Tab-separated table of C-alpha atoms in Angstrom:
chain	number	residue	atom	x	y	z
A	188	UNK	CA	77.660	117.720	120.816
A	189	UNK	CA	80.789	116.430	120.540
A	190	UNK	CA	82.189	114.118	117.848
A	191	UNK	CA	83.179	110.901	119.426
A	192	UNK	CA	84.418	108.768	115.874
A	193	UNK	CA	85.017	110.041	112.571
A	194	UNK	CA	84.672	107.503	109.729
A	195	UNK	CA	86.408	108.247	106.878
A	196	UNK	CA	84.816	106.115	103.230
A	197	UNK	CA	86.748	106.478	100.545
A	198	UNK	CA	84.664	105.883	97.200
A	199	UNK	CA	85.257	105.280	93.714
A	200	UNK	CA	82.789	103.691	91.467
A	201	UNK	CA	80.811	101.726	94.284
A	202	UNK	CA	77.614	102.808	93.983
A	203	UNK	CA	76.695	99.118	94.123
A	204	UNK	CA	77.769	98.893	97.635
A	205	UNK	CA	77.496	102.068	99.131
A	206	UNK	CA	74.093	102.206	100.483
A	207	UNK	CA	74.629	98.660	102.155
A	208	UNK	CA	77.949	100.784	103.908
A	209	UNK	CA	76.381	103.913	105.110
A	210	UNK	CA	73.132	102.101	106.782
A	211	UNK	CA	75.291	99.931	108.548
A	212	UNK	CA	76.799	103.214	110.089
A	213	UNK	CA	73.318	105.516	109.837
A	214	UNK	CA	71.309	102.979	111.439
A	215	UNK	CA	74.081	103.928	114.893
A	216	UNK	CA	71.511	105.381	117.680
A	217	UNK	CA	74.062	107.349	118.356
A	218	UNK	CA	74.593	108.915	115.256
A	219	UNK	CA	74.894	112.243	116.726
A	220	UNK	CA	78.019	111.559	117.834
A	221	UNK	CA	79.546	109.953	114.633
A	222	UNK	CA	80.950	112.488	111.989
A	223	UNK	CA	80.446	110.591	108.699
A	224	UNK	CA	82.830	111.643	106.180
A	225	UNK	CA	81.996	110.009	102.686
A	226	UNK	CA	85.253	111.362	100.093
A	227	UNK	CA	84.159	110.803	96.534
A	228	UNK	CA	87.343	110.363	94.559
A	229	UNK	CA	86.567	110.889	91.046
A	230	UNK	CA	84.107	108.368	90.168
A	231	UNK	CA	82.084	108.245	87.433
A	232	UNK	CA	79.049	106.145	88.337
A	233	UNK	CA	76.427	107.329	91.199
A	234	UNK	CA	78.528	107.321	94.437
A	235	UNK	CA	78.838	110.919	94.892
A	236	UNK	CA	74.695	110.960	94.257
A	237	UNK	CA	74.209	108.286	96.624
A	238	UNK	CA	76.431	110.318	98.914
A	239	UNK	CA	75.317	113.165	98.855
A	240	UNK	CA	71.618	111.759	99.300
A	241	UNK	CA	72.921	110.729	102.540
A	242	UNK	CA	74.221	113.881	103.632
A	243	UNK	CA	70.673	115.754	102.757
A	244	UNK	CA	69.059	113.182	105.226
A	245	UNK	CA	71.637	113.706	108.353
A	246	UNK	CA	73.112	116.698	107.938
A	247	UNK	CA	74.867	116.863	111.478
A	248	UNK	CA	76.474	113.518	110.969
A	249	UNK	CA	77.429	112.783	107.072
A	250	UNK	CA	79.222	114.930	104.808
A	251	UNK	CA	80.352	114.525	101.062
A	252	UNK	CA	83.374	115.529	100.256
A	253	UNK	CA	83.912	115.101	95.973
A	254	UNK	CA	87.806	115.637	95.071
A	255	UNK	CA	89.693	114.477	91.639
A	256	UNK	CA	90.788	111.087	91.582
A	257	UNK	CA	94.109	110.224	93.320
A	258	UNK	CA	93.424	106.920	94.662
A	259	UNK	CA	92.406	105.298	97.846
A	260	UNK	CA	95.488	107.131	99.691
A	261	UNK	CA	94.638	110.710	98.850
A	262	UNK	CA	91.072	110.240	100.090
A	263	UNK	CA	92.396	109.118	103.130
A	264	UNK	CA	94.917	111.628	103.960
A	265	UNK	CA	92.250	114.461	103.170
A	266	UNK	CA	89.752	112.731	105.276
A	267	UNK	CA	92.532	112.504	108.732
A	268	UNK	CA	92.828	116.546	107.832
A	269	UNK	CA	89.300	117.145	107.763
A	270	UNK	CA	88.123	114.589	110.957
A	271	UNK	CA	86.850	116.458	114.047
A	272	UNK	CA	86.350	113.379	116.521
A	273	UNK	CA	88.362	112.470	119.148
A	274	UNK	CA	88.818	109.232	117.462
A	275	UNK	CA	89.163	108.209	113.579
A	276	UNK	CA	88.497	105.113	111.437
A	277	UNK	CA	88.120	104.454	107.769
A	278	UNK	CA	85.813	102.242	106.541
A	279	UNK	CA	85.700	100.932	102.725
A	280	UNK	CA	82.589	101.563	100.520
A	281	UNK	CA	82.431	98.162	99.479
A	282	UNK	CA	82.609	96.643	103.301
A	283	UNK	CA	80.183	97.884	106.548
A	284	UNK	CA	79.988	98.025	110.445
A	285	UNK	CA	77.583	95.570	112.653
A	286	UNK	CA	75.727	98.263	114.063
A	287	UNK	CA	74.702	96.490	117.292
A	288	UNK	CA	78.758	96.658	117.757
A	289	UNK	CA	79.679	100.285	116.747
A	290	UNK	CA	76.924	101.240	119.230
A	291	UNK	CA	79.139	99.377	122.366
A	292	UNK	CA	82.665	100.628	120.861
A	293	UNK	CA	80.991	104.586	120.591
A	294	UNK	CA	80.428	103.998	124.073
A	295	UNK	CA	83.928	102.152	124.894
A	296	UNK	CA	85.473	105.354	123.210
A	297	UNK	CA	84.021	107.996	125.240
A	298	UNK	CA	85.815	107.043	128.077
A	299	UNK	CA	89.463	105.079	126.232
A	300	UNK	CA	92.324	107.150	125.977
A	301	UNK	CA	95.062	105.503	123.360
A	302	UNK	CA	96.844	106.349	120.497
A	303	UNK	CA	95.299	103.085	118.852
A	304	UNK	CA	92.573	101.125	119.309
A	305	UNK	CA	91.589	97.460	118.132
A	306	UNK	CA	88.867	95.953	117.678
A	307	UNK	CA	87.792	92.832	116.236
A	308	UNK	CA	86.636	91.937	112.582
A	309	UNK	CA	84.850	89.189	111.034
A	310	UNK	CA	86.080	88.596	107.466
A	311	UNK	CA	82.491	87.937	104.615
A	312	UNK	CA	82.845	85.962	101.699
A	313	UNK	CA	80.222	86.614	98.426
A	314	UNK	CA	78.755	83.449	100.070
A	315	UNK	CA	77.994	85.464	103.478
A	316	UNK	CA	80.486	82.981	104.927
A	317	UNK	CA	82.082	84.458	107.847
A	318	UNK	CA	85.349	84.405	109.673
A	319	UNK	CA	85.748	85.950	112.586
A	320	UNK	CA	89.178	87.284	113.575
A	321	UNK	CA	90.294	88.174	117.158
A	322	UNK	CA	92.808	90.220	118.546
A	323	UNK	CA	91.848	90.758	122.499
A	324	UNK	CA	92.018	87.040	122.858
A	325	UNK	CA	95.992	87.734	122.119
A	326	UNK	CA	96.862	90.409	124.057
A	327	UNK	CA	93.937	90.746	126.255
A	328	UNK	CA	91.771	93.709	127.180
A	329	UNK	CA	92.258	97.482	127.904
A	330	UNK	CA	95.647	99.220	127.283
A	331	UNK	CA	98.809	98.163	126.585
A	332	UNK	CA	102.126	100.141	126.236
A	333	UNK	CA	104.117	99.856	122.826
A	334	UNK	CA	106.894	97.968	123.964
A	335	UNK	CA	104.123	95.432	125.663
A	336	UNK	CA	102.737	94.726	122.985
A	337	UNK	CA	105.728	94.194	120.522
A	338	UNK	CA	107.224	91.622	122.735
A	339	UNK	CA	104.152	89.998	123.203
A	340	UNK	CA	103.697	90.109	119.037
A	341	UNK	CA	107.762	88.921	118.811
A	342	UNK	CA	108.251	92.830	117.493
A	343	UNK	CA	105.404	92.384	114.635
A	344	UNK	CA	102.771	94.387	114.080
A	345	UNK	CA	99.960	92.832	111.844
A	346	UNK	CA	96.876	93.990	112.907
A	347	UNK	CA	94.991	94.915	109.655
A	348	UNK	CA	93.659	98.432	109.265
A	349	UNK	CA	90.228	97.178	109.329
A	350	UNK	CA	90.939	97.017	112.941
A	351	UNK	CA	92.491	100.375	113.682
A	352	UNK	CA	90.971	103.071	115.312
A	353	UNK	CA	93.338	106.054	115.930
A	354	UNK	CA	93.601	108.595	117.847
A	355	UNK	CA	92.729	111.971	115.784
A	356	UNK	CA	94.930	114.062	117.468
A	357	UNK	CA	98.024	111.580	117.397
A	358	UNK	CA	97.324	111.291	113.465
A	359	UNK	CA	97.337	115.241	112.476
A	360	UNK	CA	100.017	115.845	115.485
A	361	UNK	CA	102.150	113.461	114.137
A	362	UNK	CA	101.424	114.065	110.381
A	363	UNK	CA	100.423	110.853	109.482
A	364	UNK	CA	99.948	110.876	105.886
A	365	UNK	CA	99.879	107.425	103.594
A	366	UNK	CA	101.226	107.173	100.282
A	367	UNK	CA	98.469	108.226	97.538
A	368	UNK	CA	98.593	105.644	95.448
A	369	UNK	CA	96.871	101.723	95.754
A	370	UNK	CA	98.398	99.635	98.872
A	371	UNK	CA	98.122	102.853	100.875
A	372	UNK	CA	96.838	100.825	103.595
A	373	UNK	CA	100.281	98.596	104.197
A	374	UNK	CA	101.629	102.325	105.357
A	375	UNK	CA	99.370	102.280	108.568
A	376	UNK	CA	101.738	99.396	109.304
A	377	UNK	CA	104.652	101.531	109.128
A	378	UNK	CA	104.334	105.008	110.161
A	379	UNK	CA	102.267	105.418	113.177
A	380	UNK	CA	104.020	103.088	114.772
A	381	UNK	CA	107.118	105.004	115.412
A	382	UNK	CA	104.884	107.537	117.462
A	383	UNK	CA	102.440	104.975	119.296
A	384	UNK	CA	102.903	105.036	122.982
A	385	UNK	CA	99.192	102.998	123.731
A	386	UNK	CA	97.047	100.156	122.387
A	387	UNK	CA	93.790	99.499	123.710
A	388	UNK	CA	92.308	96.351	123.064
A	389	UNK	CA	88.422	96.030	122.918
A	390	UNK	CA	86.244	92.955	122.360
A	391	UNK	CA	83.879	94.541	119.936
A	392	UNK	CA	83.504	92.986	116.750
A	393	UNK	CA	82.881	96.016	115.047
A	394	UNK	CA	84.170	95.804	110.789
A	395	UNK	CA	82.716	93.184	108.381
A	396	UNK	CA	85.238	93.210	105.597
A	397	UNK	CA	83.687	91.911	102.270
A	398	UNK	CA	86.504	89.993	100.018
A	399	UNK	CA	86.271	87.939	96.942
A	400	UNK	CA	84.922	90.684	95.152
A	401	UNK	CA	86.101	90.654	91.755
A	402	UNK	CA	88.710	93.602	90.670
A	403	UNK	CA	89.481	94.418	94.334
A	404	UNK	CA	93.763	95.649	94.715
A	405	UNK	CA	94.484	92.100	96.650
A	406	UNK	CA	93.379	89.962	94.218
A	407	UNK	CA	96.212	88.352	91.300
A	408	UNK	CA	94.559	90.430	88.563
A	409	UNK	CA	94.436	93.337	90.859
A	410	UNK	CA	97.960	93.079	91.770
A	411	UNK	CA	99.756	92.689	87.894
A	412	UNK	CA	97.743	95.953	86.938
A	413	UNK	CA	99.002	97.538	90.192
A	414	UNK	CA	102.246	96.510	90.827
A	415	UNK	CA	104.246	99.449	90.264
A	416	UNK	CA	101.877	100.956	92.608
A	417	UNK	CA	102.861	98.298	95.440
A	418	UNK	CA	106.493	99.213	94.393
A	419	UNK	CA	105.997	102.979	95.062
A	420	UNK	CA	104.872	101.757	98.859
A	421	UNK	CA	107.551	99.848	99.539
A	422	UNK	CA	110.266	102.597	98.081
A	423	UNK	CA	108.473	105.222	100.509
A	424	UNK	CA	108.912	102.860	103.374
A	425	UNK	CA	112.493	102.369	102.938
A	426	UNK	CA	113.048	106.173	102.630
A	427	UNK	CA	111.224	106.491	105.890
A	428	UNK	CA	112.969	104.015	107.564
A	429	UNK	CA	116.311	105.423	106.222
A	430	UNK	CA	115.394	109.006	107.344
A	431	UNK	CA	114.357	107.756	111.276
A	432	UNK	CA	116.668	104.888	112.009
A	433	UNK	CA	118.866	106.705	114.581
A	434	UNK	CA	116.206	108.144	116.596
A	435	UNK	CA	113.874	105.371	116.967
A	436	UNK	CA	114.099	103.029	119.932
A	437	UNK	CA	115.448	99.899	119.132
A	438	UNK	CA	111.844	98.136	120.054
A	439	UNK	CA	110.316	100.326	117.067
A	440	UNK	CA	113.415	99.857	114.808
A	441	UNK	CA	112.979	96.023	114.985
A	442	UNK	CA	109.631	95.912	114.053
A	443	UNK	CA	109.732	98.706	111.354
A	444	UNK	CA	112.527	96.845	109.834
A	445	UNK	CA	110.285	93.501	110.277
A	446	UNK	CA	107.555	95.137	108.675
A	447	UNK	CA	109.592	96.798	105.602
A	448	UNK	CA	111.209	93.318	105.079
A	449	UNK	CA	107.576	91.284	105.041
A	450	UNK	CA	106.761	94.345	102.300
A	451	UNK	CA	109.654	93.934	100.539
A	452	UNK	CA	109.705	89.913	100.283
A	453	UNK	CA	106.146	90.216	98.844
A	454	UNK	CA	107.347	92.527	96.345
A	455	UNK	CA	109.903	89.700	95.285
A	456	UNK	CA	107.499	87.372	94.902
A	457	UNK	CA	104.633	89.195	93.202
A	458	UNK	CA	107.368	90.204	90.247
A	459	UNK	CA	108.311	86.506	90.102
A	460	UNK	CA	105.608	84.447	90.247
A	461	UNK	CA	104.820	82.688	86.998
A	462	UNK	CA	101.162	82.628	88.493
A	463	UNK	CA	100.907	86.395	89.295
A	464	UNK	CA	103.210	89.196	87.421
A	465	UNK	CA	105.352	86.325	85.489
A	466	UNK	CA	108.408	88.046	85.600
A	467	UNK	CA	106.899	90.396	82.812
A	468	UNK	CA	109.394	93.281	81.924
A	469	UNK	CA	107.490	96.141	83.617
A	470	UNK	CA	107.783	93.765	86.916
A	471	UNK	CA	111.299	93.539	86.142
A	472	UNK	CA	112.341	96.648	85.586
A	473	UNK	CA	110.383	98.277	88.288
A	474	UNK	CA	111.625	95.080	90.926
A	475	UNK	CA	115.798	96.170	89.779
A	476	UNK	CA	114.145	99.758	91.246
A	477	UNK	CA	113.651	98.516	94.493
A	478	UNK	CA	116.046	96.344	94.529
A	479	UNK	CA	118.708	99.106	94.255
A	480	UNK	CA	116.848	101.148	96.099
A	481	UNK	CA	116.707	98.859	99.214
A	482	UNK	CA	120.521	97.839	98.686
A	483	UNK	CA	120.859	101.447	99.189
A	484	UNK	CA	118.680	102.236	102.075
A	485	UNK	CA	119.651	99.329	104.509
A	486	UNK	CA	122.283	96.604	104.021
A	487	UNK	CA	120.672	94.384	106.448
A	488	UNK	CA	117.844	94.606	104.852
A	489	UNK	CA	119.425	93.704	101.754
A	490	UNK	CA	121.036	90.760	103.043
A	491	UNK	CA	118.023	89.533	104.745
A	492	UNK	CA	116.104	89.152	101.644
A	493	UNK	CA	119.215	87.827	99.883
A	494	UNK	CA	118.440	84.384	102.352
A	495	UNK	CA	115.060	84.060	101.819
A	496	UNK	CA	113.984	80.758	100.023
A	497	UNK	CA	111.585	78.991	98.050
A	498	UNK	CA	110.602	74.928	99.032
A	499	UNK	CA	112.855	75.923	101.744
A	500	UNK	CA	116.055	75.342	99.757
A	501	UNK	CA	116.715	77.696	96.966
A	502	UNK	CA	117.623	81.038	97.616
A	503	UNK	CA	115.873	82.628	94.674
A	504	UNK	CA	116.312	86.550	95.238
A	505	UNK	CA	119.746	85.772	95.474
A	506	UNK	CA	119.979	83.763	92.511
A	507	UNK	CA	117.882	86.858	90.315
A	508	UNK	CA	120.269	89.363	92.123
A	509	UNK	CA	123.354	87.393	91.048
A	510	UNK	CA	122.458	85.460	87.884
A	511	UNK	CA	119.162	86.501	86.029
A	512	UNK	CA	117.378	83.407	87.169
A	513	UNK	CA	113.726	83.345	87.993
A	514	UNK	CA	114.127	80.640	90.158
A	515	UNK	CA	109.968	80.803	90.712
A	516	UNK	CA	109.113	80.154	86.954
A	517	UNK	CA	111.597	77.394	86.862
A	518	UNK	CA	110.003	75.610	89.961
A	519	UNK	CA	107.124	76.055	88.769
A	520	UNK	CA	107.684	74.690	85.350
A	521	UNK	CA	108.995	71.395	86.706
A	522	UNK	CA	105.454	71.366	89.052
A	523	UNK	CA	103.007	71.279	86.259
């Protein structure tokens, strides 16, 4: 029978959570259409037992797939070369589906024919406090053409990849490949979109992501032991960018370039911060890398983040571009 959805779980170390992640998508009653593809990355606990305990019990729908560690990226990019179903979405070992909703999207996907699909999430706190996030009541339901939907968004794209459900033949066709490294994810912001031609927007609710956990890549701690990592993204991006700018559309341009500024800004602020990376000298040094790198790749980018401003006043890249001044720690010094 054929493979409706692929979902692609990148693991490392979260034997904790992974049982709690693959009943949520088990328990489908469609399950014969699902192709469950669970990519051990190196850990050293029980996740590739746990996994592989899973495949023994379905073995038409979940398969284990144990690789070397190279970080949440490389498990993805192996799993969008291995998928078989006509449609693909990851899922994080550490977050689940609401089965009663993948059921109703399976079915919505047999007959949808997008590039992307979005779906809803509900965001779960370690207090089971939930938020739930909507993106149909925004642009409405069924498909939407590219250009739609970035006027509609004022030429943003910010739906989380929690919410994305790609085609699997626009991802290999395309090449679609994320950076293998930690803040992978921010690339699904970036490259597909200068090949999407069709979003389809469905009302299922279908990913509960699970944050708060302690040691996850978005917390502070998270980011000052990864922030070279976040770095590496952003350099990729600009390289992309530089490499496609005059063949995309100017639609796509416009929001690639939003996008790759947003990325960039944070990048600023993360190495600055006196709360976060503190200005340490790793930051630094790695920060005067990007900087150089984006006063290379675009000048409009580079002037864009030369105006952007902190208490709305104080235009503090420029001021660490032209004098050494962390404006951020000085701010913050006169706050305490």
């Amino acid at each position: 029978m054929e493979k409706i959805l692929t979902i692609a779980i990148p693991v490392y170390n979260m034997e904790q959570y992974l049982r709690r992640c693959l009943d949520s998508v088990v328990a489908s009653k469609y399950i014969d259409r699902l192709e469950i593809l669970v990519v051990n990355d190196g850990s050293k606990d029980r996740s590739l037992e746990i996994a592989r305990e899973y495949e023994s019990k379905y073995p038409d729908a979940v398969r284990a797939i144990d690789k070397p560690n190279g970080g949440w990226g490389s498990a993805i990019n192996l799993s969008i070369r291995e998928a078989k179903g006509k449609y693909y979405k990851s899922l994080d070992s550490d977050d689940w589906f609401d089965t009663e909703e993948l059921d109703g999207f399976i079915e919505e996907l047999t007959a949808v024919d997008a590039d992307l699909v979005v779906t809803n999430l509900t965001e779960v706190d370690a207090d089971n406090n939930c938020k739930p996030i909507e993106f149909n009541s925004l642009y409405g339901v069924g498909n939407l053409p590219i250009v739609d939907f970035l006027i509609k968004g004022n030429y943003t794209f910010d739906i989380p990849i929690h919410s994305d459900t790609y085609r699997t033949e626009f991802l290999q066709s395309n090449n679609i490949a994320v950076s293998e490294c930690f803040y992978a994810d921010q690339d699904f912001k970036v490259y597909p979109v200068a090949h999407i031609r069709t979003i389809n927007f469905s009302r299922k609710n279908v990913y509960r992501y699970f944050y708060g956990r302690e040691g996850q890549s978005v917390s502070y701690a998270g980011y000052v032991k990864h922030y070279g990592d976040y770095v590496r993204v952003c350099k990729a991006q600009l390289k992309f960018y530089k490499d496609a700018e005059h063949t995309l559309d100017k639609d796509i341009k416009k929001v690639l370039e939003n996008k790759i500024f947003e990325h960039c800004k944070w990048a600023y602020a993360l190495a600055l911060d006196p709360k976060i990376c503190n200005g340490s000298a790793e930051a630094q040094n790695a920060l005067k890398e990007l900087d150089e790198c984006i006063k290379l790749s675009s000048s409009s980018l580079y002037k864009r983040l030369a105006s952007v401003k902190t208490m709305k006043i104080m235009p503090y890249i420029f001021l660490w571009r032209k004098c050494n001044i962390n404006f951020l720690k000085v701010t913050d010094f006169f706050h305490r």
